[in-house]
XYZ file of N, CA and C in Angstrom:
426
model
N 0.803 -1.250 -0.019
C 0.253 0.066 -0.034
C 0.741 1.281 0.236
N 0.159 2.312 0.258
C 0.791 3.778 0.347
C 1.878 3.820 1.345
N 1.694 3.308 2.361
C 2.306 3.390 3.534
C 3.444 2.242 3.750
N 3.825 1.504 2.613
C 4.762 0.265 2.455
C 6.129 0.679 2.747
N 7.112 0.305 3.277
C 8.433 0.492 2.964
C 9.481 -0.704 3.330
N 10.669 -0.406 2.886
C 11.525 -1.829 2.992
C 12.111 -1.941 4.390
N 11.844 -3.062 4.834
C 12.192 -3.180 6.220
C 13.690 -3.693 6.574
N 14.131 -4.469 5.481
C 15.261 -4.884 5.675
C 15.787 -5.305 4.344
N 17.011 -5.420 4.200
C 17.917 -5.759 2.639
C 18.742 -7.173 3.209
N 19.284 -7.862 2.391
C 20.522 -8.789 2.364
C 21.003 -8.988 1.101
N 22.603 -8.770 1.304
C 23.288 -8.769 -0.006
C 24.070 -10.229 0.002
N 23.748 -11.217 -0.923
C 24.692 -12.301 -0.807
C 25.294 -12.524 -2.005
N 26.494 -12.952 -1.962
C 27.562 -13.130 -3.055
C 27.680 -14.675 -3.518
N 27.144 -15.093 -4.592
C 27.251 -16.313 -4.961
C 28.251 -16.739 -5.903
N 28.956 -17.629 -6.095
C 29.745 -18.107 -7.047
C 29.255 -19.183 -7.808
N 28.910 -18.876 -8.973
C 28.674 -19.692 -10.140
C 29.891 -20.341 -10.931
N 29.696 -21.654 -11.004
C 31.082 -22.055 -11.780
C 30.690 -22.056 -13.167
N 32.051 -21.804 -13.888
C 32.078 -21.872 -15.519
C 31.927 -23.210 -16.029
N 30.621 -23.297 -16.568
C 30.337 -24.671 -17.079
C 31.101 -24.794 -18.530
N 31.291 -23.549 -19.018
C 32.289 -23.976 -20.424
C 33.787 -23.820 -20.352
N 34.344 -24.185 -19.084
C 35.417 -24.214 -18.833
C 36.197 -25.673 -19.637
N 37.334 -25.531 -19.454
C 38.216 -26.720 -20.049
C 38.495 -27.682 -19.010
N 38.110 -27.540 -17.606
C 38.344 -28.562 -16.746
C 36.783 -29.140 -16.262
N 36.736 -30.345 -16.000
C 35.565 -30.887 -15.642
C 35.058 -30.119 -14.262
N 33.774 -30.133 -14.129
C 32.913 -29.365 -13.247
C 31.996 -30.351 -12.700
N 31.526 -30.320 -11.270
C 30.672 -31.266 -10.725
C 29.659 -30.624 -10.058
N 28.430 -30.671 -10.092
C 27.205 -30.068 -9.571
C 26.861 -30.594 -8.188
N 25.692 -30.297 -7.241
C 25.667 -30.733 -6.189
C 25.112 -31.963 -6.199
N 25.735 -32.917 -5.598
C 24.856 -34.501 -5.518
C 23.570 -34.630 -4.674
N 22.572 -35.378 -5.098
C 21.355 -35.869 -4.293
C 21.585 -37.009 -3.874
N 20.799 -37.393 -3.091
C 20.869 -38.613 -2.304
C 19.517 -39.118 -2.315
N 18.991 -40.464 -2.993
C 17.935 -40.918 -3.245
C 18.054 -42.463 -2.237
N 16.824 -42.501 -1.647
C 16.833 -43.829 -0.929
C 15.686 -44.759 -1.232
N 16.117 -45.994 -1.375
C 15.114 -47.225 -1.494
C 15.209 -48.381 -0.456
N 14.038 -48.536 0.000
C 13.988 -49.487 0.946
C 14.486 -51.207 0.574
N 13.347 -51.417 -0.573
C 13.316 -52.697 -1.283
C 13.975 -52.707 -2.726
N 14.075 -53.946 -3.012
C 14.772 -54.167 -4.119
C 13.696 -53.687 -5.594
N 12.618 -53.481 -5.288
C 11.760 -52.946 -6.186
C 11.637 -51.501 -6.341
N 11.731 -50.945 -4.969
C 11.629 -49.575 -5.118
C 13.206 -49.043 -5.769
N 14.017 -49.901 -5.559
C 15.535 -49.369 -5.971
C 15.117 -49.392 -7.493
N 14.742 -50.540 -8.376
C 14.704 -50.647 -9.653
C 14.025 -49.407 -10.314
N 12.807 -49.068 -9.591
C 11.904 -47.820 -10.015
C 12.761 -46.771 -10.070
N 13.470 -46.459 -8.931
C 14.495 -45.331 -8.416
C 15.425 -45.046 -9.740
N 16.250 -46.234 -9.875
C 17.186 -46.036 -11.200
C 16.975 -45.333 -12.353
N 15.398 -45.696 -12.767
C 15.081 -44.847 -14.016
C 14.301 -43.733 -13.733
N 13.913 -43.302 -12.623
C 13.099 -42.305 -12.290
C 13.477 -41.119 -12.204
N 13.301 -39.983 -13.415
C 14.027 -39.006 -13.369
C 13.561 -37.637 -12.422
N 12.247 -37.928 -12.242
C 11.667 -37.310 -11.215
C 11.608 -37.433 -9.494
N 12.607 -38.254 -9.378
C 12.820 -38.728 -7.939
C 13.326 -37.517 -6.932
N 12.583 -37.454 -5.951
C 12.823 -36.625 -5.030
C 14.171 -37.043 -4.016
N 15.237 -35.968 -4.194
C 16.459 -36.210 -3.029
C 15.966 -35.876 -1.542
N 16.474 -36.827 -0.802
C 16.440 -36.492 1.014
C 17.093 -35.543 1.169
N 16.743 -34.594 2.404
C 17.607 -33.812 2.967
C 18.280 -34.661 4.166
N 17.865 -35.619 4.899
C 18.369 -36.408 5.983
C 19.890 -37.274 4.962
N 20.688 -37.366 6.494
C 21.966 -38.110 5.966
C 22.135 -39.419 7.070
N 21.160 -39.773 7.558
C 21.284 -40.777 8.459
C 20.133 -42.007 7.931
N 20.708 -43.129 7.823
C 20.208 -44.258 7.029
C 20.209 -45.423 7.725
N 19.553 -46.622 7.627
C 19.789 -48.084 8.345
C 20.632 -48.886 7.295
N 20.837 -49.990 7.873
C 21.271 -50.982 7.100
C 20.566 -51.489 6.182
N 19.156 -51.453 6.226
C 18.358 -51.959 5.307
C 18.022 -51.118 3.897
N 18.552 -50.036 3.945
C 18.425 -49.020 2.937
C 19.488 -49.257 1.715
N 19.239 -48.562 0.490
C 20.135 -48.836 -0.476
C 19.949 -47.337 -1.255
N 21.218 -46.578 -1.042
C 21.025 -45.486 -1.535
C 21.551 -45.407 -3.098
N 21.029 -44.138 -3.714
C 21.561 -43.682 -5.250
C 21.866 -42.270 -5.218
N 23.097 -41.985 -5.410
C 23.464 -40.545 -5.380
C 23.633 -40.174 -6.928
N 23.017 -39.058 -7.115
C 22.835 -38.276 -8.509
C 23.554 -37.095 -8.632
N 24.368 -36.596 -9.698
C 25.061 -35.551 -9.700
C 25.166 -34.963 -11.173
N 24.965 -33.887 -11.558
C 25.276 -33.406 -12.653
C 26.681 -33.589 -12.923
N 27.016 -33.451 -14.086
C 28.796 -33.513 -14.490
C 28.772 -32.709 -15.878
N 29.577 -31.831 -15.760
C 30.062 -31.009 -16.757
C 31.339 -31.298 -17.556
N 31.610 -31.569 -18.728
C 33.174 -31.827 -19.165
C 33.260 -30.837 -20.409
N 34.635 -30.676 -20.552
C 34.910 -29.732 -21.780
C 34.043 -30.371 -23.073
N 33.764 -29.527 -23.745
C 33.039 -29.588 -25.014
C 31.788 -30.449 -24.909
N 31.199 -30.443 -23.690
C 29.927 -31.042 -23.633
C 30.095 -32.459 -23.316
N 31.386 -32.984 -23.190
C 31.565 -34.176 -22.638
C 30.986 -34.741 -21.215
N 31.040 -35.752 -21.091
C 30.863 -36.233 -19.554
C 32.229 -36.868 -18.878
N 32.387 -36.325 -17.914
C 33.809 -36.739 -17.589
C 33.824 -38.126 -16.638
N 34.869 -38.680 -16.691
C 35.055 -40.041 -15.775
C 35.108 -39.680 -14.429
N 34.344 -40.150 -13.648
C 34.518 -40.014 -12.129
C 35.002 -41.236 -11.403
N 35.671 -40.784 -10.464
C 36.466 -41.855 -9.639
C 35.845 -41.464 -8.293
N 35.244 -42.696 -7.566
C 34.196 -42.555 -6.296
C 34.865 -43.478 -5.609
N 34.704 -42.984 -4.160
C 35.463 -43.943 -3.297
C 34.520 -43.988 -1.882
N 34.448 -44.489 -1.420
C 33.630 -44.796 -0.045
C 34.778 -44.840 0.903
N 34.598 -43.710 1.913
C 35.796 -43.423 3.054
C 35.039 -43.453 4.189
N 36.073 -44.047 5.282
C 35.495 -44.384 6.464
C 35.710 -43.262 7.306
N 35.548 -43.105 8.449
C 35.439 -41.868 9.525
C 36.856 -41.483 9.650
N 37.837 -42.096 9.355
C 39.303 -41.571 9.458
C 39.773 -40.950 7.852
N 39.013 -41.124 7.186
C 38.896 -40.599 5.676
C 39.892 -41.794 4.931
N 40.177 -42.891 5.032
C 40.721 -43.944 4.304
C 39.942 -44.289 3.680
N 40.163 -44.901 2.061
C 39.142 -45.674 1.330
C 39.066 -47.065 1.767
N 37.637 -47.213 1.747
C 37.319 -48.605 2.082
C 36.685 -49.456 0.855
N 36.449 -48.857 0.001
C 35.893 -49.248 -1.483
C 35.805 -48.278 -2.379
N 35.937 -48.890 -3.686
C 35.787 -48.121 -4.770
C 34.454 -48.365 -5.486
N 33.615 -47.232 -5.956
C 32.293 -47.338 -6.425
C 32.534 -46.909 -7.612
N 31.206 -47.246 -8.391
C 31.033 -46.874 -10.120
C 30.150 -46.212 -10.075
N 30.318 -44.995 -11.013
C 28.977 -44.264 -11.661
C 28.867 -44.853 -13.099
N 27.290 -44.255 -13.006
C 27.038 -44.864 -14.493
C 26.194 -43.758 -14.844
N 25.584 -43.577 -16.276
C 24.656 -42.766 -16.583
C 23.330 -42.609 -15.769
N 23.053 -41.513 -15.342
C 21.525 -41.468 -14.604
C 20.254 -41.486 -15.919
N 19.374 -41.471 -15.623
C 18.000 -41.326 -16.587
C 18.378 -39.794 -17.445
N 18.433 -38.914 -16.457
C 18.480 -37.486 -17.137
C 20.151 -37.118 -17.640
N 19.619 -36.651 -18.695
C 21.044 -36.179 -19.357
C 21.917 -35.309 -18.776
N 23.184 -35.639 -18.785
C 24.224 -34.791 -18.139
C 24.504 -35.381 -16.657
N 23.670 -36.345 -16.284
C 23.909 -36.718 -14.775
C 24.337 -38.066 -14.634
N 25.228 -38.430 -13.684
C 25.478 -39.779 -13.358
C 25.204 -40.291 -12.204
N 25.229 -41.319 -11.814
C 24.615 -41.837 -10.763
C 25.452 -43.177 -9.915
N 25.614 -43.232 -8.509
C 26.177 -44.288 -7.804
C 25.463 -44.831 -7.083
N 25.445 -46.116 -7.360
C 24.907 -47.111 -6.275
C 25.530 -47.483 -5.092
N 24.831 -47.404 -3.895
C 25.418 -47.610 -2.622
C 24.750 -48.414 -1.793
N 24.496 -49.932 -1.910
C 24.013 -50.745 -0.720
C 24.713 -50.487 0.269
N 23.719 -50.355 1.519
C 24.223 -50.219 2.978
C 24.293 -51.426 3.711
N 23.723 -52.425 3.405
C 23.582 -53.826 4.012
C 25.087 -54.362 4.576
N 25.734 -53.947 3.662
C 27.391 -54.550 4.235
C 28.153 -53.619 5.362
N 27.841 -52.434 5.428
C 28.668 -51.668 6.273
C 27.761 -51.322 7.871
N 28.931 -51.572 8.595
C 28.657 -51.574 10.129
C 28.140 -49.937 10.314
N 27.406 -49.843 11.455
C 26.960 -48.821 11.618
C 28.109 -47.536 11.944
N 27.907 -46.496 11.337
C 29.097 -45.654 11.580
C 29.005 -44.474 10.763
N 30.048 -43.571 10.677
C 29.712 -42.292 9.965
C 30.637 -42.605 8.599
N 30.587 -42.149 7.283
C 31.154 -42.528 6.142
C 30.995 -41.237 5.383
N 31.893 -41.244 4.305
C 31.927 -40.234 3.235
C 31.949 -40.898 1.886
N 31.336 -40.216 0.971
C 31.467 -40.751 -0.325
C 32.424 -39.589 -1.163
N 33.363 -40.015 -1.771
C 34.287 -38.764 -2.380
C 34.331 -39.162 -3.842
N 33.803 -38.007 -4.604
C 33.450 -38.188 -6.046
C 34.239 -37.086 -6.711
N 35.190 -37.809 -7.344
C 36.174 -36.809 -8.398
C 36.006 -36.846 -9.669
N 36.322 -35.716 -10.165
C 36.264 -35.605 -11.981
C 37.802 -35.528 -12.208
N 38.616 -36.582 -12.336
C 39.879 -36.384 -12.629
C 40.667 -37.176 -11.712
N 41.988 -37.038 -11.684
C 43.125 -37.769 -10.502
C 43.961 -36.795 -10.066
N 43.891 -35.446 -10.321
C 44.598 -34.592 -9.894
C 44.190 -33.895 -8.614
N 45.170 -33.165 -7.721
C 44.485 -32.602 -6.583
C 43.882 -31.475 -7.145
N 43.901 -30.510 -7.800
C 42.927 -29.570 -7.996
C 42.008 -29.925 -8.737
N 41.378 -31.111 -9.158
C 40.247 -31.399 -9.816
C 39.072 -31.329 -8.992
N 37.829 -31.327 -9.870
C 36.725 -31.002 -9.066
C 36.402 -32.181 -7.940
N 35.689 -31.746 -6.933
C 35.459 -32.931 -6.000
C 34.273 -32.566 -5.134
N 33.426 -33.489 -4.952
C 32.269 -33.569 -3.751
C 32.417 -34.496 -2.812
N 31.948 -33.971 -1.663
C 31.773 -35.057 -0.768
C 30.507 -35.271 -0.204
N 30.058 -36.500 -0.040
C 28.664 -36.798 0.617
C 28.693 -37.568 1.912
N 28.505 -36.843 2.985
C 28.631 -37.694 4.316
C 27.330 -38.157 4.757
N 27.297 -39.266 5.484
C 26.235 -40.048 6.055
C 26.649 -40.506 7.142
N 25.534 -41.118 7.738
C 25.426 -41.976 9.077
C 24.739 -43.294 8.695
N 25.164 -44.581 9.238
C 24.576 -45.567 9.219
C 24.231 -46.164 10.502
N 22.741 -46.478 10.792
C 22.475 -46.961 11.904
C 22.332 -48.265 11.941
N 22.097 -49.080 12.973
C 21.929 -50.479 12.989
C 20.612 -51.034 12.387
């Protein structure tokens, strides 16, 4: 109305990655969960699956981690994916495969074999120290 006024303002600086760069770039990982084999098969092909905000899961669950990947010239960069323990040591190499949405890759992570504890999935595009890297931390309960 006529008496309206601005009460507050906020200024934020946002860094937007250069997706036309000659170096591979990774987007933000999304974590998806399935509780049954049938749910997991449906999840693998569901483009519209809703990611979770939680990072605490039980051993009966099966995770699928999806992330957009950008390579030079529109290529899909090869990913190196490792499951790390709480100390940061690599426990297991995981494999990325194309996701149902163009430009995305997904990582299959069954939790049944993991003892309760805290873990990190390290996703790297390339094998150099300065290459793009994303970390997904999560906890497995009993």
